[in-house]
Amino acid sequence: MRQDNRLSCALHVLLHMAEAGGPMTSEALARALNTNPVVVRRLMGGLREHGYVHSEKGHGGGWTLSCQLDQVTLRDIYEALDAPRLFAIGNRSVETECLVEEAVNHAMSGVLADVKAQLLARFGQITLAALHADFHQRLAERHAPATLCK
């Protein structure tokens, strides 16, 4: 099963936007992700609907942040992306007449629900500001120029 990397991509571009200090085009963000600008525009749609980003068309336009980094969590962004599936594992079938499968479903569903709740709670504790600070700490430790991605 293919991984859903939209959350990682969204966080990546949001931090690039925080560093830019001005509008960034879909093309520039696509270069940072090594992808196509259409992918970026699709990704940004949910973020715009939730008020985390804004876009301006025309010369000098592009995507800008419209949120405070310390007010937005990973969970907020996850939910803005329509809550992508977290796990590749799940029950073989939802409805069954097999008592063995019912027992398996019951055990797995309980564990997966618990883990999902823990994961989302942890996502809710991490702000974009924390990611931004981590980036700057890594940058300082490497004594690197402020280049982000190649």
Tab-separated table of C-alpha atoms in Angstrom:
chain	number	residue	atom	x	y	z
A	1	MET	CA	0.000	0.000	0.000
A	2	ARG	CA	1.291	3.425	-0.938
A	3	GLN	CA	2.087	5.877	1.860
A	4	ASP	CA	0.093	9.083	2.162
A	5	ASN	CA	2.687	11.814	2.577
A	6	ARG	CA	0.385	14.844	2.342
A	7	LEU	CA	0.862	15.797	6.002
A	8	SER	CA	4.629	15.739	5.669
A	9	CYS	CA	4.439	17.728	2.420
A	10	ALA	CA	2.068	20.302	3.908
A	11	LEU	CA	4.307	20.830	6.927
A	12	HIS	CA	7.325	21.103	4.638
A	13	VAL	CA	5.794	23.840	2.480
A	14	LEU	CA	4.379	25.724	5.470
A	15	LEU	CA	7.856	25.994	6.962
A	16	HIS	CA	9.282	27.137	3.638
A	17	MET	CA	6.578	29.794	3.532
A	18	ALA	CA	7.441	30.890	7.073
A	19	GLU	CA	11.042	31.354	6.003
A	20	ALA	CA	10.192	33.165	2.770
A	21	GLY	CA	8.753	36.257	4.399
A	22	GLY	CA	6.594	36.878	1.336
A	23	PRO	CA	4.499	35.122	-1.272
A	24	MET	CA	5.779	31.871	-2.744
A	25	THR	CA	4.541	30.546	-6.046
A	26	SER	CA	3.315	26.991	-6.503
A	27	GLU	CA	6.341	26.493	-8.737
A	28	ALA	CA	8.792	27.524	-5.995
A	29	LEU	CA	7.053	25.319	-3.439
A	30	ALA	CA	7.021	22.439	-5.934
A	31	ARG	CA	10.792	22.768	-6.334
A	32	ALA	CA	11.164	22.470	-2.545
A	33	LEU	CA	9.121	19.250	-2.615
A	34	ASN	CA	10.623	17.991	-5.867
A	35	THR	CA	7.146	17.629	-7.341
A	36	ASN	CA	4.743	19.263	-9.772
A	37	PRO	CA	3.055	22.634	-9.045
A	38	VAL	CA	-0.343	20.979	-9.580
A	39	VAL	CA	0.387	18.724	-6.600
A	40	VAL	CA	1.158	21.809	-4.504
A	41	ARG	CA	-2.044	23.573	-5.551
A	42	ARG	CA	-4.115	20.497	-4.622
A	43	LEU	CA	-2.330	20.255	-1.281
A	44	MET	CA	-2.871	23.930	-0.513
A	45	GLY	CA	-6.620	23.797	-1.183
A	46	GLY	CA	-7.534	22.305	2.190
A	47	LEU	CA	-5.103	24.581	3.983
A	48	ARG	CA	-6.692	27.614	2.331
A	49	GLU	CA	-10.211	26.456	3.225
A	50	HIS	CA	-9.180	26.264	6.878
A	51	GLY	CA	-7.546	29.696	6.796
A	52	TYR	CA	-3.932	28.626	7.194
A	53	VAL	CA	-2.771	29.989	3.838
A	54	HIS	CA	-3.894	32.610	1.371
A	55	SER	CA	-3.162	32.982	-2.326
A	56	GLU	CA	-2.884	35.995	-4.581
A	57	LYS	CA	-2.929	35.742	-8.352
A	58	GLY	CA	-0.858	37.769	-10.756
A	59	HIS	CA	2.600	39.298	-10.780
A	60	GLY	CA	4.130	39.192	-7.305
A	61	GLY	CA	1.423	36.824	-6.121
A	62	GLY	CA	1.655	33.403	-4.613
A	63	TRP	CA	0.946	31.593	-1.381
A	64	THR	CA	1.369	33.247	2.009
A	65	LEU	CA	0.736	32.108	5.559
A	66	SER	CA	-2.390	33.487	7.177
A	67	CYS	CA	-1.900	31.920	10.591
A	68	GLN	CA	0.380	32.254	13.579
A	69	LEU	CA	2.832	29.346	13.796
A	70	ASP	CA	2.355	29.035	17.546
A	71	GLN	CA	-1.411	28.699	17.144
A	72	VAL	CA	-1.451	25.807	14.660
A	73	THR	CA	-0.667	22.184	15.507
A	74	LEU	CA	0.182	19.169	13.413
A	75	ARG	CA	-3.297	17.891	14.255
A	76	ASP	CA	-4.843	21.065	12.801
A	77	ILE	CA	-2.994	20.521	9.535
A	78	TYR	CA	-3.837	16.802	9.551
A	79	GLU	CA	-7.523	17.656	9.883
A	80	ALA	CA	-7.298	20.360	7.191
A	81	LEU	CA	-6.082	17.629	4.835
A	82	ASP	CA	-9.281	15.653	5.514
A	83	ALA	CA	-7.614	13.372	8.066
A	84	PRO	CA	-5.581	11.049	5.845
A	85	ARG	CA	-5.590	7.391	6.806
A	86	LEU	CA	-3.006	6.821	9.525
A	87	PHE	CA	-2.523	3.065	9.324
A	88	ALA	CA	-2.090	0.647	6.490
A	89	ILE	CA	-3.454	-2.207	8.580
A	90	GLY	CA	-7.088	-2.866	9.340
A	91	ASN	CA	-9.765	-5.506	9.601
A	92	ARG	CA	-10.249	-7.922	6.741
A	93	SER	CA	-13.973	-7.232	6.689
A	94	VAL	CA	-16.283	-5.023	8.711
A	95	GLU	CA	-19.304	-7.294	8.852
A	96	THR	CA	-18.822	-10.987	9.371
A	97	GLU	CA	-20.672	-14.021	10.589
A	98	CYS	CA	-17.447	-15.737	11.641
A	99	LEU	CA	-16.888	-15.648	15.417
A	100	VAL	CA	-13.124	-15.958	14.950
A	101	GLU	CA	-13.100	-12.899	12.719
A	102	GLU	CA	-15.297	-11.029	15.188
A	103	ALA	CA	-12.718	-11.686	17.919
A	104	VAL	CA	-9.879	-10.550	15.664
A	105	ASN	CA	-11.808	-7.423	14.603
A	106	HIS	CA	-12.625	-6.556	18.198
A	107	ALA	CA	-8.998	-6.793	19.321
A	108	MET	CA	-7.554	-4.959	16.337
A	109	SER	CA	-10.181	-2.218	16.327
A	110	GLY	CA	-9.580	-1.485	19.987
A	111	VAL	CA	-5.821	-1.294	19.635
A	112	LEU	CA	-5.962	0.817	16.470
A	113	ALA	CA	-8.462	3.225	18.048
A	114	ASP	CA	-6.212	3.616	21.105
A	115	VAL	CA	-3.094	4.214	19.032
A	116	LYS	CA	-4.892	6.677	16.775
A	117	ALA	CA	-6.118	8.649	19.792
A	118	GLN	CA	-2.581	8.764	21.213
A	119	LEU	CA	-1.088	9.823	17.899
A	120	LEU	CA	-3.630	12.592	17.354
A	121	ALA	CA	-3.162	13.805	20.929
A	122	ARG	CA	0.591	14.026	20.312
A	123	PHE	CA	0.015	15.819	16.992
A	124	GLY	CA	-2.078	18.302	18.973
A	125	GLN	CA	0.895	19.093	21.220
A	126	ILE	CA	3.305	20.021	18.414
A	127	THR	CA	2.955	23.463	16.867
A	128	LEU	CA	4.316	24.759	13.607
A	129	ALA	CA	6.380	27.129	15.754
A	130	ALA	CA	8.075	24.116	17.369
A	131	LEU	CA	8.977	22.723	13.929
A	132	HIS	CA	10.199	26.162	12.851
A	133	ALA	CA	12.385	26.422	15.970
A	134	ASP	CA	13.772	22.923	15.371
A	135	PHE	CA	14.707	23.902	11.817
A	136	HIS	CA	16.546	27.002	13.070
A	137	GLN	CA	18.374	24.980	15.719
A	138	ARG	CA	19.527	22.486	13.094
A	139	LEU	CA	20.603	25.336	10.842
A	140	ALA	CA	22.640	26.925	13.640
A	141	GLU	CA	24.258	23.621	14.612
A	142	ARG	CA	25.451	23.050	11.076
A	143	HIS	CA	26.596	26.649	10.678
A	144	ALA	CA	24.922	26.493	7.315
A	145	PRO	CA	23.705	29.346	5.177
A	146	ALA	CA	19.950	29.845	5.173
A	147	THR	CA	19.377	27.634	2.149
A	148	LEU	CA	16.519	25.268	2.736
A	149	CYS	CA	16.252	22.582	0.064
A	150	LYS	CA	18.196	21.997	-3.081
